[in-house]
mmCIF file of C-alpha atoms in Angstrom:
data_model
loop_
_atom_site.group_PDB
_atom_site.id
_atom_site.type_symbol
_atom_site.label_atom_id
_atom_site.label_comp_id
_atom_site.label_asym_id
_atom_site.label_seq_id
_atom_site.Cartn_x
_atom_site.Cartn_y
_atom_site.Cartn_z
ATOM 1 C CA MET A 25 -61.524 -72.165 -30.494
ATOM 2 C CA ILE A 26 -61.194 -69.816 -33.472
ATOM 3 C CA HIS A 27 -57.896 -67.956 -33.851
ATOM 4 C CA CYS A 28 -57.030 -64.624 -35.468
ATOM 5 C CA GLN A 29 -53.284 -64.692 -36.018
ATOM 6 C CA GLU A 30 -52.973 -61.009 -37.024
ATOM 7 C CA ALA A 31 -54.467 -59.731 -33.775
ATOM 8 C CA SER A 32 -53.189 -62.588 -31.571
ATOM 9 C CA LEU A 33 -56.686 -63.204 -30.251
ATOM 10 C CA ALA A 34 -59.030 -66.143 -30.142
ATOM 11 C CA LEU A 35 -62.760 -66.678 -29.778
ATOM 12 C CA ARG A 36 -64.249 -69.566 -27.859
ATOM 13 C CA PRO A 37 -67.718 -70.227 -26.482
ATOM 14 C CA ILE A 38 -68.238 -68.556 -23.109
ATOM 15 C CA ARG A 39 -68.094 -70.865 -20.090
ATOM 16 C CA HIS A 40 -68.855 -70.679 -16.396
ATOM 17 C CA LYS A 41 -65.176 -70.149 -15.545
ATOM 18 C CA ASP A 42 -65.494 -66.747 -17.269
ATOM 19 C CA VAL A 43 -67.852 -65.322 -14.618
ATOM 20 C CA SER A 44 -65.276 -63.136 -12.899
ATOM 21 C CA ALA A 45 -63.831 -61.678 -16.112
ATOM 22 C CA LEU A 46 -67.275 -61.066 -17.659
ATOM 23 C CA TYR A 47 -68.590 -59.541 -14.444
ATOM 24 C CA GLY A 48 -65.658 -57.088 -14.421
ATOM 25 C CA ILE A 49 -66.327 -56.149 -18.040
ATOM 26 C CA LEU A 50 -70.115 -55.830 -17.805
ATOM 27 C CA THR A 51 -69.990 -53.741 -14.635
ATOM 28 C CA HIS A 52 -67.296 -51.351 -15.875
ATOM 29 C CA PRO A 53 -68.982 -47.908 -16.090
ATOM 30 C CA GLU A 54 -67.789 -47.272 -19.666
ATOM 31 C CA VAL A 55 -69.171 -50.624 -20.820
ATOM 32 C CA SER A 56 -72.441 -50.604 -18.873
ATOM 33 C CA ARG A 57 -73.157 -47.119 -20.207
ATOM 34 C CA TYR A 58 -73.746 -48.606 -23.665
ATOM 35 C CA ASN A 59 -75.234 -52.016 -22.849
ATOM 36 C CA ASP A 60 -78.919 -52.535 -23.506
ATOM 37 C CA TYR A 61 -79.551 -54.819 -20.541
ATOM 38 C CA ALA A 62 -79.593 -54.369 -16.787
ATOM 39 C CA LEU A 63 -76.305 -53.983 -14.971
ATOM 40 C CA PRO A 64 -75.560 -57.228 -13.100
ATOM 41 C CA SER A 65 -75.460 -56.551 -9.371
ATOM 42 C CA ASN A 66 -73.365 -59.591 -8.473
ATOM 43 C CA PRO A 67 -71.408 -62.446 -10.076
ATOM 44 C CA SER A 68 -74.293 -64.904 -9.687
ATOM 45 C CA GLU A 69 -76.335 -62.802 -12.126
ATOM 46 C CA VAL A 70 -73.487 -63.129 -14.624
ATOM 47 C CA GLN A 71 -73.475 -66.870 -13.936
ATOM 48 C CA ASP A 72 -77.158 -66.873 -14.986
ATOM 49 C CA ILE A 73 -76.342 -64.892 -18.141
ATOM 50 C CA ILE A 74 -73.627 -67.391 -19.050
ATOM 51 C CA GLN A 75 -75.983 -70.300 -18.392
ATOM 52 C CA GLY A 76 -78.470 -68.706 -20.794
ATOM 53 C CA ASP A 77 -75.721 -68.300 -23.375
ATOM 54 C CA ILE A 78 -74.729 -71.962 -23.011
ATOM 55 C CA GLU A 79 -78.365 -72.950 -23.528
ATOM 56 C CA LEU A 80 -78.518 -70.765 -26.667
ATOM 57 C CA LEU A 81 -75.563 -72.668 -28.062
ATOM 58 C CA LEU A 82 -77.087 -76.053 -27.198
ATOM 59 C CA THR A 83 -80.425 -75.157 -28.826
ATOM 60 C CA GLY A 84 -78.837 -73.638 -31.937
ATOM 61 C CA GLU A 85 -80.243 -70.188 -31.230
ATOM 62 C CA GLY A 86 -76.902 -68.419 -30.896
ATOM 63 C CA VAL A 87 -73.537 -68.242 -29.232
ATOM 64 C CA ARG A 88 -71.597 -65.880 -26.977
ATOM 65 C CA MET A 89 -67.869 -66.104 -27.561
ATOM 66 C CA ALA A 90 -65.225 -65.047 -25.072
ATOM 67 C CA ILE A 91 -62.588 -62.818 -26.653
ATOM 68 C CA VAL A 92 -59.262 -64.142 -25.402
ATOM 69 C CA TYR A 93 -56.239 -61.867 -25.790
ATOM 70 C CA GLN A 94 -52.879 -62.414 -24.111
ATOM 71 C CA GLU A 95 -54.394 -65.432 -22.355
ATOM 72 C CA GLN A 96 -57.156 -63.433 -20.659
ATOM 73 C CA VAL A 97 -60.825 -62.809 -21.383
ATOM 74 C CA VAL A 98 -61.037 -59.153 -22.424
ATOM 75 C CA GLY A 99 -64.542 -59.123 -23.882
ATOM 76 C CA SER A 100 -67.246 -61.094 -25.584
ATOM 77 C CA CYS A 101 -69.197 -61.089 -28.798
ATOM 78 C CA GLY A 102 -72.104 -63.166 -29.924
ATOM 79 C CA ILE A 103 -74.782 -64.079 -32.378
ATOM 80 C CA TYR A 104 -78.352 -64.221 -31.099
ATOM 81 C CA ASP A 105 -81.715 -65.128 -32.665
ATOM 82 C CA ALA A 106 -79.645 -67.243 -35.028
ATOM 83 C CA HIS A 107 -82.669 -69.358 -35.961
ATOM 84 C CA THR A 108 -84.624 -66.399 -37.424
ATOM 85 C CA LYS A 109 -84.283 -64.334 -40.622
ATOM 86 C CA VAL A 110 -82.660 -61.473 -38.715
ATOM 87 C CA ALA A 111 -79.869 -62.662 -36.434
ATOM 88 C CA LYS A 112 -78.458 -60.145 -33.965
ATOM 89 C CA ILE A 113 -74.911 -59.524 -32.804
ATOM 90 C CA GLY A 114 -73.802 -58.075 -29.516
ATOM 91 C CA TYR A 115 -70.392 -57.314 -28.114
ATOM 92 C CA GLU A 116 -68.462 -55.713 -25.285
ATOM 93 C CA LEU A 117 -64.788 -55.112 -24.655
ATOM 94 C CA HIS A 118 -62.986 -53.964 -21.537
ATOM 95 C CA PRO A 119 -62.019 -50.279 -22.020
ATOM 96 C CA LEU A 120 -58.340 -51.042 -21.365
ATOM 97 C CA PHE A 121 -58.385 -52.668 -24.812
ATOM 98 C CA TRP A 122 -60.377 -50.056 -26.739
ATOM 99 C CA GLY A 123 -58.715 -48.452 -29.746
ATOM 100 C CA GLN A 124 -56.450 -51.421 -30.534
ATOM 101 C CA GLY A 125 -58.559 -53.008 -33.273
ATOM 102 C CA LEU A 126 -59.372 -56.051 -31.143
ATOM 103 C CA MET A 127 -63.134 -55.817 -31.510
ATOM 104 C CA HIS A 128 -62.835 -55.312 -35.272
ATOM 105 C CA SER A 129 -60.723 -58.480 -35.434
ATOM 106 C CA ALA A 130 -63.080 -60.374 -33.130
ATOM 107 C CA LEU A 131 -66.230 -59.430 -35.053
ATOM 108 C CA SER A 132 -64.547 -60.077 -38.406
ATOM 109 C CA LEU A 133 -63.657 -63.529 -37.140
ATOM 110 C CA LEU A 134 -67.145 -64.093 -35.739
ATOM 111 C CA LEU A 135 -68.754 -63.083 -39.027
ATOM 112 C CA SER A 136 -66.386 -65.169 -41.147
ATOM 113 C CA GLU A 137 -66.612 -68.282 -38.969
ATOM 114 C CA GLY A 138 -70.037 -67.770 -37.420
ATOM 115 C CA GLN A 139 -72.063 -69.555 -40.059
ATOM 116 C CA GLN A 140 -71.798 -72.734 -38.021
ATOM 117 C CA TYR A 141 -73.852 -70.984 -35.329
ATOM 118 C CA MET A 142 -76.571 -69.653 -37.655
ATOM 119 C CA GLY A 143 -79.618 -71.283 -39.139
ATOM 120 C CA ALA A 144 -80.199 -71.520 -42.872
ATOM 121 C CA ASP A 145 -82.961 -68.873 -42.775
ATOM 122 C CA VAL A 146 -80.708 -65.970 -41.720
ATOM 123 C CA THR A 147 -80.717 -63.223 -44.367
ATOM 124 C CA THR A 148 -79.600 -60.269 -42.254
ATOM 125 C CA ILE A 149 -77.392 -59.621 -39.257
ATOM 126 C CA GLN A 150 -78.445 -56.692 -37.115
ATOM 127 C CA ALA A 151 -76.752 -54.688 -34.385
ATOM 128 C CA GLN A 152 -78.327 -52.123 -32.099
ATOM 129 C CA VAL A 153 -76.094 -49.334 -30.874
ATOM 130 C CA HIS A 154 -76.600 -46.274 -28.707
ATOM 131 C CA LEU A 155 -76.661 -43.138 -30.814
ATOM 132 C CA ASP A 156 -73.784 -41.589 -28.859
ATOM 133 C CA ASN A 157 -71.543 -44.677 -29.105
ATOM 134 C CA LEU A 158 -69.511 -43.334 -32.020
ATOM 135 C CA ARG A 159 -66.754 -45.949 -31.701
ATOM 136 C CA SER A 160 -69.259 -48.751 -32.083
ATOM 137 C CA ILE A 161 -70.993 -47.034 -35.004
ATOM 138 C CA LYS A 162 -67.678 -46.607 -36.829
ATOM 139 C CA LEU A 163 -66.793 -50.235 -36.092
ATOM 140 C CA LEU A 164 -70.043 -51.479 -37.600
ATOM 141 C CA GLN A 165 -69.598 -49.269 -40.661
ATOM 142 C CA ARG A 166 -66.062 -50.617 -41.206
ATOM 143 C CA LEU A 167 -67.524 -54.127 -41.090
ATOM 144 C CA GLY A 168 -70.048 -53.238 -43.823
ATOM 145 C CA PHE A 169 -73.129 -52.626 -41.690
ATOM 146 C CA VAL A 170 -75.500 -49.927 -42.925
ATOM 147 C CA CYS A 171 -77.805 -47.804 -40.777
ATOM 148 C CA SER A 172 -81.419 -48.864 -41.379
ATOM 149 C CA GLU A 173 -82.908 -46.617 -38.694
ATOM 150 C CA PRO A 174 -81.424 -44.597 -35.831
ATOM 151 C CA GLY A 175 -79.381 -46.952 -33.683
ATOM 152 C CA VAL A 176 -79.960 -50.009 -35.889
ATOM 153 C CA TYR A 177 -77.327 -51.295 -38.305
ATOM 154 C CA GLN A 178 -77.774 -54.188 -40.706
ATOM 155 C CA LEU A 179 -75.540 -56.401 -42.796
ATOM 156 C CA PRO A 180 -77.018 -58.586 -45.565
ATOM 157 C CA TRP A 181 -76.060 -62.179 -44.866
ATOM 158 C CA LEU A 182 -75.211 -64.638 -47.580
ATOM 159 C CA PRO A 183 -74.160 -68.018 -46.262
ATOM 160 C CA ARG A 184 -70.490 -68.658 -46.929
ATOM 161 C CA SER A 185 -69.565 -71.836 -48.783
#
């Protein structure tokens, strides 16, 4: 588990016990509006997503972290394609927690501690965002990401020592 003392949150790899919380987040209309994958129709589909995320971690291709705040899972963030030159990040947060700086803290923590989940070949971290998701665009810009094309933001990656 990785802790962020300032925001009183922690990141930990997602696990099957998180199905209910993640299902509630992914199916929330404000969250699903911006996600780039199909809306899960039932918790078993989220179970499959989590199983895929666990396999990514085991194969070294990425990680999905649960964002734990006040002892509950309020979102997730992850690194994907971590074995390629361009790793991707993805994230979602329950709308009850929007505007509190939690995702900024979570992604800052993920980027500062995430090297352990990335291969040596990674040179860039990329995020795709819907053009009308202004909160997410501002978040990425605050983290140092630069727009490379509409809806695509990139951050040069230099391995941390």
